[in-house]
PDB file of C-alpha atoms and ligand atoms in Angstrom:
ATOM      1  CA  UNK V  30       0.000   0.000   0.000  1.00 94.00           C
ATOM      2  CA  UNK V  31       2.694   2.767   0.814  1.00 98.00           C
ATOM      3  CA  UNK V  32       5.917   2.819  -1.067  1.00 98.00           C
ATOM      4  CA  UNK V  33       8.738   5.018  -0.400  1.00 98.00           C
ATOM      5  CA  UNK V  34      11.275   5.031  -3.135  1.00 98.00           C
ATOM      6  CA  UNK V  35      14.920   7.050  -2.196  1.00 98.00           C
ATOM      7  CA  UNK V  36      13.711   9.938  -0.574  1.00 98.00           C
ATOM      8  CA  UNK V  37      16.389  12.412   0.229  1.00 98.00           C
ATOM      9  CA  UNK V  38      15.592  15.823   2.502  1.00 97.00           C
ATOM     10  CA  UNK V  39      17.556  18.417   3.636  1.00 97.00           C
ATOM     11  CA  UNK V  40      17.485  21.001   6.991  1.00 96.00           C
ATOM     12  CA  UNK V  41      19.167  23.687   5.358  1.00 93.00           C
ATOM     13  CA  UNK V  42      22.842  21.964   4.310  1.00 92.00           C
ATOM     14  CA  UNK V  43      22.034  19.417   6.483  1.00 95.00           C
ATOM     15  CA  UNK V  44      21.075  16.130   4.543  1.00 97.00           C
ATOM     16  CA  UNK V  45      18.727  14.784   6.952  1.00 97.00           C
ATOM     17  CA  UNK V  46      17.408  11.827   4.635  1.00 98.00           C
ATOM     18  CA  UNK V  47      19.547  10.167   2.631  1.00 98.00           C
ATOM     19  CA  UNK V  48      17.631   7.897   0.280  1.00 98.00           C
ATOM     20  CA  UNK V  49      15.044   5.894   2.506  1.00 98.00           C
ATOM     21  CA  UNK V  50      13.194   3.389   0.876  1.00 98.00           C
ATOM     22  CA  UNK V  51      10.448   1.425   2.518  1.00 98.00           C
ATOM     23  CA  UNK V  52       6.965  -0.625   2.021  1.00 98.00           C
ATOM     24  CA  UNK V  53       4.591  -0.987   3.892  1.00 98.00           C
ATOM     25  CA  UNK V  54       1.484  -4.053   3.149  1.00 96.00           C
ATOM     26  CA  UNK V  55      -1.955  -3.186   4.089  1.00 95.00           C
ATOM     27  CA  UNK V  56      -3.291  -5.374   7.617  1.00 95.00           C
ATOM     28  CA  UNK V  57       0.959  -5.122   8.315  1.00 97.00           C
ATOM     29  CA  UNK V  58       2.965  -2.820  11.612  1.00 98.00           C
ATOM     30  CA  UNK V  59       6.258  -2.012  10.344  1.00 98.00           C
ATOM     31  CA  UNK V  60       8.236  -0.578  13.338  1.00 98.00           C
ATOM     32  CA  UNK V  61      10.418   2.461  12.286  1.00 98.00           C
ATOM     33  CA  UNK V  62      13.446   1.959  15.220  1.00 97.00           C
ATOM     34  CA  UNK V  63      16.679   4.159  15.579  1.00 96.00           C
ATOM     35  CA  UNK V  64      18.142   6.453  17.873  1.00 95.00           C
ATOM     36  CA  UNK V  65      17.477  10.169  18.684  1.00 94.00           C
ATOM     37  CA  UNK V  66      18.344  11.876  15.777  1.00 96.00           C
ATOM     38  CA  UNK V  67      18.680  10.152  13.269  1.00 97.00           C
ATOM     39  CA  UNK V  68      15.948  11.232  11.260  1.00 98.00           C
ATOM     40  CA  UNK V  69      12.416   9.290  12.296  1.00 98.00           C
ATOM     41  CA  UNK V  70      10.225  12.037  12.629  1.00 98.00           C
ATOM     42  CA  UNK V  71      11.531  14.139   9.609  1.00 98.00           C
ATOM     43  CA  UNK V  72      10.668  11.017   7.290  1.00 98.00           C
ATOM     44  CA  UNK V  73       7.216  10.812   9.140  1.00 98.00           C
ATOM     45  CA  UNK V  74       7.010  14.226   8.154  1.00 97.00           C
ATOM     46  CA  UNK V  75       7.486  13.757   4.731  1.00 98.00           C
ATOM     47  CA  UNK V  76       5.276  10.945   4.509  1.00 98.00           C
ATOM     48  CA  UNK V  77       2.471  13.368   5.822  1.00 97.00           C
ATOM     49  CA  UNK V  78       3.408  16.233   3.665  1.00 96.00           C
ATOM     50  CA  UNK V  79       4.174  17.971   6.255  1.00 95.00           C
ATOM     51  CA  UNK V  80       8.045  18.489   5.051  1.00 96.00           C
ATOM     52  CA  UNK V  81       8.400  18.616   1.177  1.00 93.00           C
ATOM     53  CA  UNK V  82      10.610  15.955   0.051  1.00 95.00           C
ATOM     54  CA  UNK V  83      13.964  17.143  -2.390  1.00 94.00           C
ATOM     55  CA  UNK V  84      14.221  14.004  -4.581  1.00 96.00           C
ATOM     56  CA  UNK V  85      12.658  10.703  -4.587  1.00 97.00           C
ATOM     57  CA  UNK V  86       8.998   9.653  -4.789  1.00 98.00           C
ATOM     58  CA  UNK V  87       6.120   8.320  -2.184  1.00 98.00           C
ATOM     59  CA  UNK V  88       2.986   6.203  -3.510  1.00 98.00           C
ATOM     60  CA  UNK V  89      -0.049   5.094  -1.677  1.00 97.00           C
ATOM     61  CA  UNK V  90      -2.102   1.922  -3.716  1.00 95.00           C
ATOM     62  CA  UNK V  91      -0.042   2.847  -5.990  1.00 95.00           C
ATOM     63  CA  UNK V  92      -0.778   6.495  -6.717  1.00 97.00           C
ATOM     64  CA  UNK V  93       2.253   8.909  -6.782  1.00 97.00           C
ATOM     65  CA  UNK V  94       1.467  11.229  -3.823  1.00 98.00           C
ATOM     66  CA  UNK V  95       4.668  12.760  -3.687  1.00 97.00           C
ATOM     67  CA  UNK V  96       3.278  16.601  -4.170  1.00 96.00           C
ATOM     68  CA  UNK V  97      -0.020  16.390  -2.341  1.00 97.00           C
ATOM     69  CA  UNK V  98      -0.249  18.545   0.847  1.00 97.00           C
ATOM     70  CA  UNK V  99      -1.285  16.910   4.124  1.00 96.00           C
ATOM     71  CA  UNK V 100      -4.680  17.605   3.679  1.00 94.00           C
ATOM     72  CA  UNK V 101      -4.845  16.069   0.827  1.00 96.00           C
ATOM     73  CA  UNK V 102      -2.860  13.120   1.987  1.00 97.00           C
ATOM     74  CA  UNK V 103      -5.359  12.936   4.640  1.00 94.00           C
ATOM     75  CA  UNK V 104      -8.020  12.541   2.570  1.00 93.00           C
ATOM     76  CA  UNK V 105      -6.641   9.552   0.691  1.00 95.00           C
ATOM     77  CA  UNK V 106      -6.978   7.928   3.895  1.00 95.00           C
ATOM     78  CA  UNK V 107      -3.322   8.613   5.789  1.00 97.00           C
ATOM     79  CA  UNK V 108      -3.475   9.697   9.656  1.00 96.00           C
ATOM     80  CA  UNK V 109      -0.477  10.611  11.656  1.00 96.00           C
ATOM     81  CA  UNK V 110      -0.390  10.975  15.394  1.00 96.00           C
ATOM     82  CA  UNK V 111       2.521  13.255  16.043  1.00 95.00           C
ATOM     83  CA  UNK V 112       5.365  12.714  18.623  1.00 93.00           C
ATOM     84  CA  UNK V 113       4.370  14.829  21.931  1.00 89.00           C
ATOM     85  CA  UNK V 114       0.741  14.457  20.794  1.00 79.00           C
ATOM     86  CA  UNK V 115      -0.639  17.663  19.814  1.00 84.00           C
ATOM     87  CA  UNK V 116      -4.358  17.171  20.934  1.00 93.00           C
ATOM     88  CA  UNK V 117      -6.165  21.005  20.665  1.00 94.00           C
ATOM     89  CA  UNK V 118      -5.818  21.320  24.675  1.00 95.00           C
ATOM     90  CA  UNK V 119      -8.606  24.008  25.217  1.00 95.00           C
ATOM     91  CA  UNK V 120     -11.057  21.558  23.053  1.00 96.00           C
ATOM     92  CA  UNK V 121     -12.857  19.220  24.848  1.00 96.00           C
ATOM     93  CA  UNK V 122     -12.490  15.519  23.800  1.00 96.00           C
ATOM     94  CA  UNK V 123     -15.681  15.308  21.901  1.00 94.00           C
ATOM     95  CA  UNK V 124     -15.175  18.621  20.189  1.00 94.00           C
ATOM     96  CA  UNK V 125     -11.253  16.851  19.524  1.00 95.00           C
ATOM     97  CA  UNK V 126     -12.863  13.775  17.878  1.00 94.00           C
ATOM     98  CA  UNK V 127     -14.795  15.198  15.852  1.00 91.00           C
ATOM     99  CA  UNK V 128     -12.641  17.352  14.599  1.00 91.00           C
ATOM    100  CA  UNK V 129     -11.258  14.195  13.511  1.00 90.00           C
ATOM    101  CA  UNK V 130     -13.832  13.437  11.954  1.00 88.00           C
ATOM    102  CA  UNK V 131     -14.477  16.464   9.820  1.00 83.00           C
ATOM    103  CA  UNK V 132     -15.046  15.101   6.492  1.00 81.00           C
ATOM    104  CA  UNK V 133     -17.388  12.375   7.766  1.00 85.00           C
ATOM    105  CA  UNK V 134     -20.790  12.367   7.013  1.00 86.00           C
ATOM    106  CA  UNK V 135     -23.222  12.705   9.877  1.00 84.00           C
ATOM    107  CA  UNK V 136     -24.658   9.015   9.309  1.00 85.00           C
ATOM    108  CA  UNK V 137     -21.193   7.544   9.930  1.00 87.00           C
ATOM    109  CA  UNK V 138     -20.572   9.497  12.476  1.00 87.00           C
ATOM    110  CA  UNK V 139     -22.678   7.809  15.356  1.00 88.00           C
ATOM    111  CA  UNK V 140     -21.033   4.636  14.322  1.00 89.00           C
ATOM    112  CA  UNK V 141     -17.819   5.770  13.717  1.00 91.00           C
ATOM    113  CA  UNK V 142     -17.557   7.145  17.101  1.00 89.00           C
ATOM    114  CA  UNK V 143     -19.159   3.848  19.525  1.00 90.00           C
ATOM    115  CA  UNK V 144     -16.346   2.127  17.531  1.00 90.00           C
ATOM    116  CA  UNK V 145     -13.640   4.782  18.718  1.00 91.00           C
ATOM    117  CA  UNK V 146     -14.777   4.294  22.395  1.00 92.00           C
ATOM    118  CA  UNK V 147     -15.299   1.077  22.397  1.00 92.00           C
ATOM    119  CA  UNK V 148     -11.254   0.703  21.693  1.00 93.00           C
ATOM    120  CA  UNK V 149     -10.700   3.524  24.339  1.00 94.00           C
ATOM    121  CA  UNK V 150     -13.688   3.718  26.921  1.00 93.00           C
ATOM    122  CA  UNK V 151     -11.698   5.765  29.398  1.00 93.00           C
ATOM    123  CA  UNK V 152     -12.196   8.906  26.710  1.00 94.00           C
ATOM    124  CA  UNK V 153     -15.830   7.959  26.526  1.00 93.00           C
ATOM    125  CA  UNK V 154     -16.385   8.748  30.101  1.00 93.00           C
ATOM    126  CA  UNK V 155     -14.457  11.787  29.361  1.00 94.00           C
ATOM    127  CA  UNK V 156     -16.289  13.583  26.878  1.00 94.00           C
ATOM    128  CA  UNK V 157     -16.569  17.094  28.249  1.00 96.00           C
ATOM    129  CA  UNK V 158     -12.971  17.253  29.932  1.00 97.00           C
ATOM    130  CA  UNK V 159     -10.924  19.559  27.863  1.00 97.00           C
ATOM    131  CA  UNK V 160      -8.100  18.033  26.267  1.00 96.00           C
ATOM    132  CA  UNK V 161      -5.503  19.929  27.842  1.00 96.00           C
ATOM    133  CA  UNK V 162      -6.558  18.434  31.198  1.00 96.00           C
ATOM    134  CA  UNK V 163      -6.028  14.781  30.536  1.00 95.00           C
ATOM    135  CA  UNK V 164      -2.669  13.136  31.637  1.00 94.00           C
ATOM    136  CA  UNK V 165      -0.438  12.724  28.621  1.00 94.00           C
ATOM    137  CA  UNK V 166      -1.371   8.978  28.682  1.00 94.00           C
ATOM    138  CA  UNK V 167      -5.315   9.652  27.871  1.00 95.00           C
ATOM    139  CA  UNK V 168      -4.035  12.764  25.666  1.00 96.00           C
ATOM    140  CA  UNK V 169      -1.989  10.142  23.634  1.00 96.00           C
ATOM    141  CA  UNK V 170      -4.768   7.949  23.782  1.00 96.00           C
ATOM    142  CA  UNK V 171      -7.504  10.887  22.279  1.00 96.00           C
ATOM    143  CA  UNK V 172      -4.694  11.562  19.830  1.00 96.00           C
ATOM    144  CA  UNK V 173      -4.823   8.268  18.336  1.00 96.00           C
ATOM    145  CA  UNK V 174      -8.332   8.055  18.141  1.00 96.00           C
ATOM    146  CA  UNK V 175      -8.784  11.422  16.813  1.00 95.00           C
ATOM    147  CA  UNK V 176      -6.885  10.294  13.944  1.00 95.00           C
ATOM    148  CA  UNK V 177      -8.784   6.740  13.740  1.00 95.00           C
ATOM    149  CA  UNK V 178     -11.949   8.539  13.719  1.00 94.00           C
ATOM    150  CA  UNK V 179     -11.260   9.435   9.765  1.00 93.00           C
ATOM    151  CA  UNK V 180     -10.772   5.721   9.105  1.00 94.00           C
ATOM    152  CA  UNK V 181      -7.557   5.641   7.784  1.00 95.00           C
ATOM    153  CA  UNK V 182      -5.889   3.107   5.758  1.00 96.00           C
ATOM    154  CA  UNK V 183      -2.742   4.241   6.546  1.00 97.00           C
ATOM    155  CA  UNK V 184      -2.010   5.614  10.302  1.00 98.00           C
ATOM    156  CA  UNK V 185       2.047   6.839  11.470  1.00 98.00           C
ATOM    157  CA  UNK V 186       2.289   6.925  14.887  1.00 98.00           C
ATOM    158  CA  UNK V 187       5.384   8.815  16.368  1.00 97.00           C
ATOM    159  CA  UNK V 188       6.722   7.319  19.630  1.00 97.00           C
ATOM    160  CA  UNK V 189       2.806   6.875  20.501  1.00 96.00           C
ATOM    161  CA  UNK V 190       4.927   5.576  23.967  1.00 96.00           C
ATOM    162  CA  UNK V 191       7.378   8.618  24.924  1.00 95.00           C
ATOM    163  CA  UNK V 192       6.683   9.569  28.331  1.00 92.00           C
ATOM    164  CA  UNK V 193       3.318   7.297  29.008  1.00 93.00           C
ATOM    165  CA  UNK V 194       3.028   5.129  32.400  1.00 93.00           C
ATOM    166  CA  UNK V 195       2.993   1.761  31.418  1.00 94.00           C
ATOM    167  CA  UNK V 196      -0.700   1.232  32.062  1.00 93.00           C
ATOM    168  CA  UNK V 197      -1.706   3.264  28.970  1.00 94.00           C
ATOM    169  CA  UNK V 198       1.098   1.611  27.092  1.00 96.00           C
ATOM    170  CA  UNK V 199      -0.523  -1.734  27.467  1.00 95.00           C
ATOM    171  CA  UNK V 200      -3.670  -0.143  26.481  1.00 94.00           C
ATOM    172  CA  UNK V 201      -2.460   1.202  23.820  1.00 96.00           C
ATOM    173  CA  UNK V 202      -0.409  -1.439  23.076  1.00 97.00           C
ATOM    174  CA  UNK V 203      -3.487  -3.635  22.753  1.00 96.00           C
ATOM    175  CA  UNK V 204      -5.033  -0.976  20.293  1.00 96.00           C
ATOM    176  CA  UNK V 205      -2.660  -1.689  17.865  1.00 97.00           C
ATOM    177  CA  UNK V 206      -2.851  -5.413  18.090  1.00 96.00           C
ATOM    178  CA  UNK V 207      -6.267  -5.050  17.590  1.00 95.00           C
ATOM    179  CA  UNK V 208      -5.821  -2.559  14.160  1.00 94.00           C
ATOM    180  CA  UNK V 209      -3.791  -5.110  12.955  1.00 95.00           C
ATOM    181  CA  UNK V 210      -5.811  -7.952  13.475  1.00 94.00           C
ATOM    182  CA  UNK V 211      -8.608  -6.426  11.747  1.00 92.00           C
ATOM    183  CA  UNK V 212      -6.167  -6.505   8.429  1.00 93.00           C
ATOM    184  CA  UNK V 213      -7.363  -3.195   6.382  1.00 93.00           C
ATOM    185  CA  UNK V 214      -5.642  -0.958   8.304  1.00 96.00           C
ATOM    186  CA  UNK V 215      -1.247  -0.193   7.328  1.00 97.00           C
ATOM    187  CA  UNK V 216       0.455   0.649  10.617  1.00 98.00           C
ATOM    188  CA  UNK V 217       3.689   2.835  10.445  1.00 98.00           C
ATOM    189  CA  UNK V 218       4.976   2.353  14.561  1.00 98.00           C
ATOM    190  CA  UNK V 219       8.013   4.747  15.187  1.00 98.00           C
ATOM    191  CA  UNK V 220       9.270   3.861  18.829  1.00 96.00           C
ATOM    192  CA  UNK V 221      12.427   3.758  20.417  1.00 93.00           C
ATOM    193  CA  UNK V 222      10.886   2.078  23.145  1.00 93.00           C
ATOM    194  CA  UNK V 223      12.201  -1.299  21.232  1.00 93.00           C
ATOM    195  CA  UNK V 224      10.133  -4.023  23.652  1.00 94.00           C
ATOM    196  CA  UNK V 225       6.670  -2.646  22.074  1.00 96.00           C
ATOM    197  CA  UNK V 226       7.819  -2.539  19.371  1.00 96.00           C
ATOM    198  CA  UNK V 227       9.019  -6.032  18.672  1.00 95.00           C
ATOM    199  CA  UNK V 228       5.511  -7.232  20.256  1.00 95.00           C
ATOM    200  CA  UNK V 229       3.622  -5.464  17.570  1.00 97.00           C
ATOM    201  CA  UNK V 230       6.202  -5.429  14.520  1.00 97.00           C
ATOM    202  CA  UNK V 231       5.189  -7.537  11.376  1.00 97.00           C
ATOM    203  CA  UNK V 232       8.429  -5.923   9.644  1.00 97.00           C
ATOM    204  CA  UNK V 233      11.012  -3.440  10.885  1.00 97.00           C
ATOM    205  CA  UNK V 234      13.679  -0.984   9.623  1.00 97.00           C
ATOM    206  CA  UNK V 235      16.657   0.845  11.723  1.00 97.00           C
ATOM    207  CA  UNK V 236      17.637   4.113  10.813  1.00 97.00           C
ATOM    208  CA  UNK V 237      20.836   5.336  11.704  1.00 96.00           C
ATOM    209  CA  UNK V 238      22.302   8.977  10.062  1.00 96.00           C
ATOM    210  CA  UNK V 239      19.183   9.439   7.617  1.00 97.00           C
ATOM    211  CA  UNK V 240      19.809   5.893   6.410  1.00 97.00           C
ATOM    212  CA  UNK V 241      17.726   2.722   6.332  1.00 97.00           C
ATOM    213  CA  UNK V 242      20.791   0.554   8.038  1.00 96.00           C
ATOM    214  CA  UNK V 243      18.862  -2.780   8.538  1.00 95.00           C
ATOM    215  CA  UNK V 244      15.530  -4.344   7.917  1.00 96.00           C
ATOM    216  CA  UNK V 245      13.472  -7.552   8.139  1.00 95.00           C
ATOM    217  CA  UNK V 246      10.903  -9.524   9.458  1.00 95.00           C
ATOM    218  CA  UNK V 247       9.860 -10.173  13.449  1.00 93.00           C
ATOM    219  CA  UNK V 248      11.928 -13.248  13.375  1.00 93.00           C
ATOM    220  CA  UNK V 249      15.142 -11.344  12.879  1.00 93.00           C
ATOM    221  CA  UNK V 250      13.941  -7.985  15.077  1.00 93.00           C
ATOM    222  CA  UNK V 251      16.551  -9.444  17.707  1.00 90.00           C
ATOM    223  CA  UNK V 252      19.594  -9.817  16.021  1.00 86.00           C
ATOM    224  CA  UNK V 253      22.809  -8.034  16.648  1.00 84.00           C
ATOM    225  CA  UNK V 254      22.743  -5.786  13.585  1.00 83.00           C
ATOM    226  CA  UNK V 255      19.366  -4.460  15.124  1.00 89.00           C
ATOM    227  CA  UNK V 256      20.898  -3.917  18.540  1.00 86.00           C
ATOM    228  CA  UNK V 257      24.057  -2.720  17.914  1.00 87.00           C
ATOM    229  CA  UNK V 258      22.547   0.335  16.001  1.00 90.00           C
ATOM    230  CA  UNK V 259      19.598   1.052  18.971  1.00 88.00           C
ATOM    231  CA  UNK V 260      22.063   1.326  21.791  1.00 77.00           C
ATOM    232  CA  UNK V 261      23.407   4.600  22.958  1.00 63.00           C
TER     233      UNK V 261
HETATM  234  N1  ADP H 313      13.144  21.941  11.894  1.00 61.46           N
HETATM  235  C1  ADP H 313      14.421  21.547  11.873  1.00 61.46           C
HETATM  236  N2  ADP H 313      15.412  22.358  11.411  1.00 61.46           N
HETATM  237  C2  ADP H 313      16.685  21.944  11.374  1.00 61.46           C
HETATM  238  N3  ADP H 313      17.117  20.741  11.803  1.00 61.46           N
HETATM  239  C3  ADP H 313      16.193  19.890  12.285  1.00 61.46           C
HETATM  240  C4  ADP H 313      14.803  20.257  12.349  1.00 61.46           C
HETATM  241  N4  ADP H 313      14.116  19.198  12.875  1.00 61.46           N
HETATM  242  C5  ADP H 313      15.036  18.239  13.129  1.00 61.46           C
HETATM  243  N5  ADP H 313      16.280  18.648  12.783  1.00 61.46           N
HETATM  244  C6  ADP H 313      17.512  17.844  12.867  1.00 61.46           C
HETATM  245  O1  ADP H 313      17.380  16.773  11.959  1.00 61.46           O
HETATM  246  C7  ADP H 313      17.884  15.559  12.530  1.00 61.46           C
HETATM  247  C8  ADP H 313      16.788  14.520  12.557  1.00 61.46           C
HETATM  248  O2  ADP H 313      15.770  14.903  13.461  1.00 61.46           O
HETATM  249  P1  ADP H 313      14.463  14.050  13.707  1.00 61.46           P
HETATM  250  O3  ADP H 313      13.890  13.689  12.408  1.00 61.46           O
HETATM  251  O4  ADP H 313      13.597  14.806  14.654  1.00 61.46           O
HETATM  252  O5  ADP H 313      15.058  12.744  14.414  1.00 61.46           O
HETATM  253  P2  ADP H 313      14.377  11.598  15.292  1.00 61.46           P
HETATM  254  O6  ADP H 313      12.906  11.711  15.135  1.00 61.46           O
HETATM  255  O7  ADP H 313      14.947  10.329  14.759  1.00 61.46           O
HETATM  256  O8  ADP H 313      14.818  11.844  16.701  1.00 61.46           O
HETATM  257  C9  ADP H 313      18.425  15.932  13.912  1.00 61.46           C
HETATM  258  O9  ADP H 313      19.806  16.165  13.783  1.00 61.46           O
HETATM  259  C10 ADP H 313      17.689  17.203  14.238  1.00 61.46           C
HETATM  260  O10 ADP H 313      18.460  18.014  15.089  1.00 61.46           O
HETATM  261 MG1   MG H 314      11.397  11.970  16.536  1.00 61.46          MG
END
C-alpha cells in the first residue's frame, strides 16, 4: 500500500534523509526503530506532507502522492499521530474527535464514534474534559483516536509511547494489536521504546544517520545488527 522510493531531505545543508526506501502491506505494523536523531520524525514528516521531500517519490495503492499537501494526503486515507501528541488542549475531547472526523458524514458518524470508544472507553467517560486536562497517557490515547476517527488506511504513529506510564502503554499497546488484526488498516509504529515494538512489529527498519541501516521480518527484530545500532 505505501511505497517510499529514495527519498532524500535536507534542513538547510544538512542532509537529513539520505535515500530511505520502505513498504509498507496493508493489515501489516512495520516498526520504524533508531536512535534520537537520526531522522524518524523528519521522514514521518514527509510521509504526511508535512516536510516537502527534495528528490525521490512516495505512492499510496499505488498512486504517486509525492506533491499532495497533508490535507490532501489525509483525505486519501493517511493519519499521523505526532510525537508529543498535539491534541487542541482548550477543546474538549468530543469537540477533539470530531474534529477528527471532519469530512465524515453525519450518518457515519454515530457509528464511527461507539467504535472509537469502544477501543478507548476511558475517553468515553471523558467527553466534556478539555483536552488539555487529561494526563499525557489519555491525551496520547484521544490523539490516536482522533486520527482513527477518519478511518484511515494508513495511520504513522510517532513514539505513541514517549513519556506514558505503562498502564496506557498496554492499552495502547493492545489498540494496535487489535488494528492489525482487523487486516485493512497499514500501521507505520516509530518507537524507540524497542520491547513494544518487537511485540507489535510484522516488519522493521533501523535508521541510523538518515539511512535505512537494517531491515526484516519479526523473526530477525533481535539480532545483533538491530541492537548494535539502537544502543546509545
Ligand atoms: N526543523 C528543523 N530544522 C533543522 N534541523 C532539524 C529540524 N528538525 C530536526 N532537525 C535535525 O534533523 C535531525 C533529525 O531529526 P528528527 O527527524 O527529529 O530525528 P528523530 O525523530 O529520529 O529523533 C536531527 O539532527 C535534528 O536536530
Ligand atoms: Mg522523533
Amino acid at each position: 500500500m505505501l511505497n517510499v522510493r529514495a527519498i532524500h531531505q535536507y534542513y538547510g545543508g544538512s542532509h537529513t534523509l539520505r535515500g530511505v526506501s520502505l513498504t509498507l502491506k496493508q493489515g501489516e505494523c512495520l516498526a520504524l526503530l533508531g536512535r534520537n536523531g537520526v531522522g524518524k520524525t523528519t521522514l514521518l514528516k514527509c510521509l504526511m506532507g508535512v516536510l516537502p521531500v527534495r528528490e525521490g517519490s512516495i505512492s499510496l495503492d499505488g498512486h504517486d502522492i509525492t506533491k499532495l499537501a497533508p490535507h490532501q494526503r489525509a483525505a486519501r486515507g493517511i493519519a499521523y499521530v505526532p510525537q508529543g501528541r498535539d491534541i487542541f488542549a482548550r477543546l474538549t475531547v468530543e469537540e477533539n474527535i470530531r474534529m477528527g472526523m471532519a469530512s465524515k458524514p453525519a450518518s457515519a458518524a454515530r457509528r464511527i464514534k461507539g467504535e472509537v470508544f469502544e477501543l478507548f472507553p476511558v475517553l468515553a467517560s471523558m467527553l466534556s474534559r478539555r483536552g488539555g486536562d487529561l494526563s499525557g497517557g489519555q491525551q496520547q490515547q484521544l490523539a490516536i483516536a482522533r486520527a482513527l476517527v477518519a478511518e484511515p488506511r494508513l495511520i504513522i504513529l510517532d513514539e505513541p509511547t514517549e513519556g506514558i506510564q505503562p498502564s496506557i502503554i498496554k492499552d495502547i499497546a493492545k489498540v494496535i494489536r487489535l488494528l492489525r488484526e482487523r487486516g485493512d488498516i497499514g500501521i507505520l509504529l516509530c518507537e524507540q521504546y524497542f520491547d513494544f515494538a518487537r511485540e507489535l512489529a510484522d516488519q522493521f527498519i533501523v535508521m541510523s544517520r538518515g539511512e535505512i541501516v537494517a531491515a526484516g521480518d519479526r523473526t530477525q527484530i533481535d539480532g545483533p545488527d538491530v541492537r548494535k545500532h539502537l544502543l546509545a
